[in-house]
Tab-separated table of C-alpha atoms in Angstrom:
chain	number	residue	atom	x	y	z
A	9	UNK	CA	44.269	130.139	205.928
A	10	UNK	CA	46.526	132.163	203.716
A	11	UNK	CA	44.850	135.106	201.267
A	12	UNK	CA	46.622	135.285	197.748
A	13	UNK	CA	46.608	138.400	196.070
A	14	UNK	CA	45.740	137.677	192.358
A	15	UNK	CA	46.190	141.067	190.940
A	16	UNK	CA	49.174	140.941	188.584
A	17	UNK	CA	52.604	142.165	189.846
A	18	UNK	CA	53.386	143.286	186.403
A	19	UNK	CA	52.190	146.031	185.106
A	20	UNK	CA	52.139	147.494	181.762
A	21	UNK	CA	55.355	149.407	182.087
A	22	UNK	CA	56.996	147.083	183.693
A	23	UNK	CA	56.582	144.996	180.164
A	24	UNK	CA	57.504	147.492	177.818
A	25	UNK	CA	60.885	148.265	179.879
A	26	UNK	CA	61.368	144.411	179.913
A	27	UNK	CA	60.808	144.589	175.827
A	28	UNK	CA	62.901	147.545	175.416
A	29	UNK	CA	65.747	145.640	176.721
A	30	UNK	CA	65.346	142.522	175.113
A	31	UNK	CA	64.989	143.542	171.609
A	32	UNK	CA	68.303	144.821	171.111
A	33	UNK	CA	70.018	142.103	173.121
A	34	UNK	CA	68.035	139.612	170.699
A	35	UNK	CA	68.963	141.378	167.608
A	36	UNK	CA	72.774	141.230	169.283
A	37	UNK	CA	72.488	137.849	169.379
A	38	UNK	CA	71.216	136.704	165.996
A	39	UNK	CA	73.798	138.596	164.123
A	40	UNK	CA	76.284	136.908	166.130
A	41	UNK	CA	74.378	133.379	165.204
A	42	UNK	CA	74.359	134.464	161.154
A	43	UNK	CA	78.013	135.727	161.413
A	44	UNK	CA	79.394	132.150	163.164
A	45	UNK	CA	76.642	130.131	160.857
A	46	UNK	CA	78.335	132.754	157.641
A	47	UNK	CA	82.213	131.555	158.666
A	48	UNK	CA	81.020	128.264	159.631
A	49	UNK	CA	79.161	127.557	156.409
A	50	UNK	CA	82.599	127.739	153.838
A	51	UNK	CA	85.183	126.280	156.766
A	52	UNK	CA	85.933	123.310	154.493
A	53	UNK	CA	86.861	125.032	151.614
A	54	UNK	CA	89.622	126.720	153.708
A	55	UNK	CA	91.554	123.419	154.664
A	56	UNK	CA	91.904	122.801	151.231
A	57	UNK	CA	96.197	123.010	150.011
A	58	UNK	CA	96.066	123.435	146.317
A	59	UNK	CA	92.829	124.753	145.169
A	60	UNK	CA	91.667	128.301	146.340
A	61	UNK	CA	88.582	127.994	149.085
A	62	UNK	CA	86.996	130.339	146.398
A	63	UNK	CA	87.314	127.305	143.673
A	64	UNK	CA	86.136	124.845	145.916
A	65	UNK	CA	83.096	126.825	146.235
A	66	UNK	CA	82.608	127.309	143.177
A	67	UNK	CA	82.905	123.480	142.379
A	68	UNK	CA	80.834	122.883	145.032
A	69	UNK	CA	77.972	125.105	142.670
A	70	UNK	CA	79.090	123.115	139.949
A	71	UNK	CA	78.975	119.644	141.238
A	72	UNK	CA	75.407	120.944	142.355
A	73	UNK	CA	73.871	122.326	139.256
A	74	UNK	CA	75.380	118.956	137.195
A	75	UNK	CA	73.580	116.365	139.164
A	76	UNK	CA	71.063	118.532	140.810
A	77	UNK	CA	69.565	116.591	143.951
A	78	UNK	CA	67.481	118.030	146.505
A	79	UNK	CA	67.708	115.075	148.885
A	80	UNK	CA	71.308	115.113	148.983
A	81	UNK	CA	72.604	117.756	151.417
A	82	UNK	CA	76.038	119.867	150.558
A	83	UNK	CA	78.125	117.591	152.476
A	84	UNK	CA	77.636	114.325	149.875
A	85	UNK	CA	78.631	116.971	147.176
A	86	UNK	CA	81.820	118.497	149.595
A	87	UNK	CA	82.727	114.707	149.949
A	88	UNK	CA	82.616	113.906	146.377
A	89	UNK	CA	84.852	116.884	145.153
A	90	UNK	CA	87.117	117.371	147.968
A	91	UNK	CA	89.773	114.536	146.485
A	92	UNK	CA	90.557	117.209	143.570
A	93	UNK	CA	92.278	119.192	145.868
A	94	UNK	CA	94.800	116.183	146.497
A	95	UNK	CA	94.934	115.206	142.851
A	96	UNK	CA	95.485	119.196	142.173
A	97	UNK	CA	98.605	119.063	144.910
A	98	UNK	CA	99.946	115.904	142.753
A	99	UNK	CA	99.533	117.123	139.581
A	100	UNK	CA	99.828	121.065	138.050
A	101	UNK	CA	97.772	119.558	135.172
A	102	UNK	CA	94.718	118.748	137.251
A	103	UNK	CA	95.658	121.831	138.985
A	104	UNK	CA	95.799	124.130	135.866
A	105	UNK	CA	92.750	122.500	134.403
A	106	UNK	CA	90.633	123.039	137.386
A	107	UNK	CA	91.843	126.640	138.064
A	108	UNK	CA	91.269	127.332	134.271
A	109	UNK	CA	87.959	126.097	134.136
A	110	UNK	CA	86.301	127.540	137.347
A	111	UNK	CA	87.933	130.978	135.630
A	112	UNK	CA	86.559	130.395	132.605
A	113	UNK	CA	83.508	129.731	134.129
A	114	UNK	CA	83.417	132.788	136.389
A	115	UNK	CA	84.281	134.804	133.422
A	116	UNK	CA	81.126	133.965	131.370
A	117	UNK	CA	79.043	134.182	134.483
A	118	UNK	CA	80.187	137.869	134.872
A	119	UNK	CA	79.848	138.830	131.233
A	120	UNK	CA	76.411	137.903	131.450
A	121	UNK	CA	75.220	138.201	135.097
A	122	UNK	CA	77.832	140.915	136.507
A	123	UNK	CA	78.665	138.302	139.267
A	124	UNK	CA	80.819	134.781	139.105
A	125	UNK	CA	79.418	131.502	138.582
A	126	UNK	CA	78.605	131.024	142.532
A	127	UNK	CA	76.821	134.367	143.002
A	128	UNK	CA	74.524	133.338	140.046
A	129	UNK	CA	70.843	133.262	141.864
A	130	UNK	CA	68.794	130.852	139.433
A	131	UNK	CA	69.912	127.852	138.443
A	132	UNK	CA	68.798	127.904	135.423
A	133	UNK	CA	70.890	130.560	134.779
A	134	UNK	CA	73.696	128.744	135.738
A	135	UNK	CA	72.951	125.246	133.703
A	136	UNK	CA	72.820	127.715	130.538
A	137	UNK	CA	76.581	128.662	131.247
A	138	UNK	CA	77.333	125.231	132.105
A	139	UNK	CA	75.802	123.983	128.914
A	140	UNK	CA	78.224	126.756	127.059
A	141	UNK	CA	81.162	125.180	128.275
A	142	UNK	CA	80.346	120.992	127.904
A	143	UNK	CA	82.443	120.109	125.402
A	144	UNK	CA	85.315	121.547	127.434
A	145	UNK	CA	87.801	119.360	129.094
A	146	UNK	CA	87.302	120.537	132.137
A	147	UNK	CA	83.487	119.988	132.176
A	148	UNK	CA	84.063	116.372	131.155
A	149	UNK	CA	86.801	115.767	133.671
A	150	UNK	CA	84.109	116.924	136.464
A	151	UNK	CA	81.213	115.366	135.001
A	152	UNK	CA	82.887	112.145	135.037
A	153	UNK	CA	84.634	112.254	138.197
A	154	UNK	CA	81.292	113.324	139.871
A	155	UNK	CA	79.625	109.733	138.563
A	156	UNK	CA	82.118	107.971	140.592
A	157	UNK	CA	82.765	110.284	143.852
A	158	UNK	CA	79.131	111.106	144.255
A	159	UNK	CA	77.152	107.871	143.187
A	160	UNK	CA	79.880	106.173	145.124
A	161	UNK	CA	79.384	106.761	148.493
A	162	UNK	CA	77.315	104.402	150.410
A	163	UNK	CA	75.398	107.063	152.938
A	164	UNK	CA	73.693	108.394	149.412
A	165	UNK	CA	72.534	104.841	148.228
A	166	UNK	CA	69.591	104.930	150.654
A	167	UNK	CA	68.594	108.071	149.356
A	168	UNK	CA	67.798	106.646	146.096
A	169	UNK	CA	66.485	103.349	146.930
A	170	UNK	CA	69.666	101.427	146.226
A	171	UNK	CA	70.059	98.768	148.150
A	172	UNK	CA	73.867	97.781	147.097
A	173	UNK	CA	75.206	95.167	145.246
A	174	UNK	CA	73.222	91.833	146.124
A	175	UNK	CA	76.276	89.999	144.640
A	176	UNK	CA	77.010	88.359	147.826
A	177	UNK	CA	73.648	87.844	148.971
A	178	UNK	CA	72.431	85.481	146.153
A	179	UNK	CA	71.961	88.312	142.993
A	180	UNK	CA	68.971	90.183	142.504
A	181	UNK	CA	66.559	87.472	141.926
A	182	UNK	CA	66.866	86.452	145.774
A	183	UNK	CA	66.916	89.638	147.083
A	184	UNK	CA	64.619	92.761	145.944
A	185	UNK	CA	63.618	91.171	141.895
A	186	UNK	CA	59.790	90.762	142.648
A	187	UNK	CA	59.414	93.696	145.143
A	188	UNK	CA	57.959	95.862	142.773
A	189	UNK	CA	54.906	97.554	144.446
A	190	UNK	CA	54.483	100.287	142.265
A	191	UNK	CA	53.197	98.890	138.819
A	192	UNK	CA	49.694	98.063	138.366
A	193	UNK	CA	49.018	94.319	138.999
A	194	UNK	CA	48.386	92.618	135.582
């Protein structure tokens, strides 16, 4: 029959040398993660033709603090604002009137805050300059656009508890009418 030895082979020291070395190749290798997650992060502002990566951002914020949605990750709101770059290319009005506006916007942000509109921490701060500028054009054109590109795409209607249109299934009275299970019963 075999003896086993069941001291330790590790001692103390041989630990702490074993720490020493990792903690600085760990620390290595999270800044690497955070700098790839960093460039990663804003890559789909930069394949953008007319608009500036930096204004896509920006509307990105926007789009955000308008219909404010915690359930909805970034890339419903990249998807619903991504077709003004096209519409920019086509036409220098758009183009103008989205550059002017996210400038505008930036402006007021660093009057008040020292830092443009995307850099703005709270929210709330951020609504208040929104609210500043919603008579604008610009605010109108992107408040209205965002009804249709966001509220539009079928991977948020879940989300919300939208079923879609029951047109072809028979209307509403055959399909979901009496499913309320959330009021009292009467």
């Amino acid at each position: 029959m075999r003896e086993v030895d069941r001291r330790s082979k590790h001692s103390r020291r041989v630990f702490l040398k074993g720490a020493a070395t990792a903690v600085p190749v760990a620390a290595v290798a999270a800044s690497v993660a955070v700098s790839v997650a960093v460039s990663v992060e804003g890559a789909w502002a930069d394949e953008t033709s007319a608009l500036s990566p930096a204004t896509m951002k920006t509307l990105l914020k926007v789009a955000r603090d308008i219909y404010p949605h915690d359930v909805l990750g970034d890339s419903y709101y990249i998807t619903a604002i991504k077709p003004w770059d096209g519409k920019a290319a086509k036409d220098p009005a758009v183009k103008s009137l989205i550059s002017d506006g996210i400038t505008r916007l930036d402006q007021n942000a660093r009057d008040r805050h020292k830092v443009a509109y995307a850099e703005v921490p709270w929210e709330a701060d951020r609504v208040v300059l929104l609210k500043e500028i919603e008579q604008s054009e610009f605010f109108q054109k992107v408040r209205g656009d965002l009804i249709v590109s966001l509220y539009n795409q079928k991977e948020v209607w879940p989300r919300f508890g939208y079923e879609g249109s029951s047109a072809e299934h028979g209307g509403y009275i055959n399909r979901g009418f009496a499913d309320i299970d959330w009021l009292p019963k009467a």
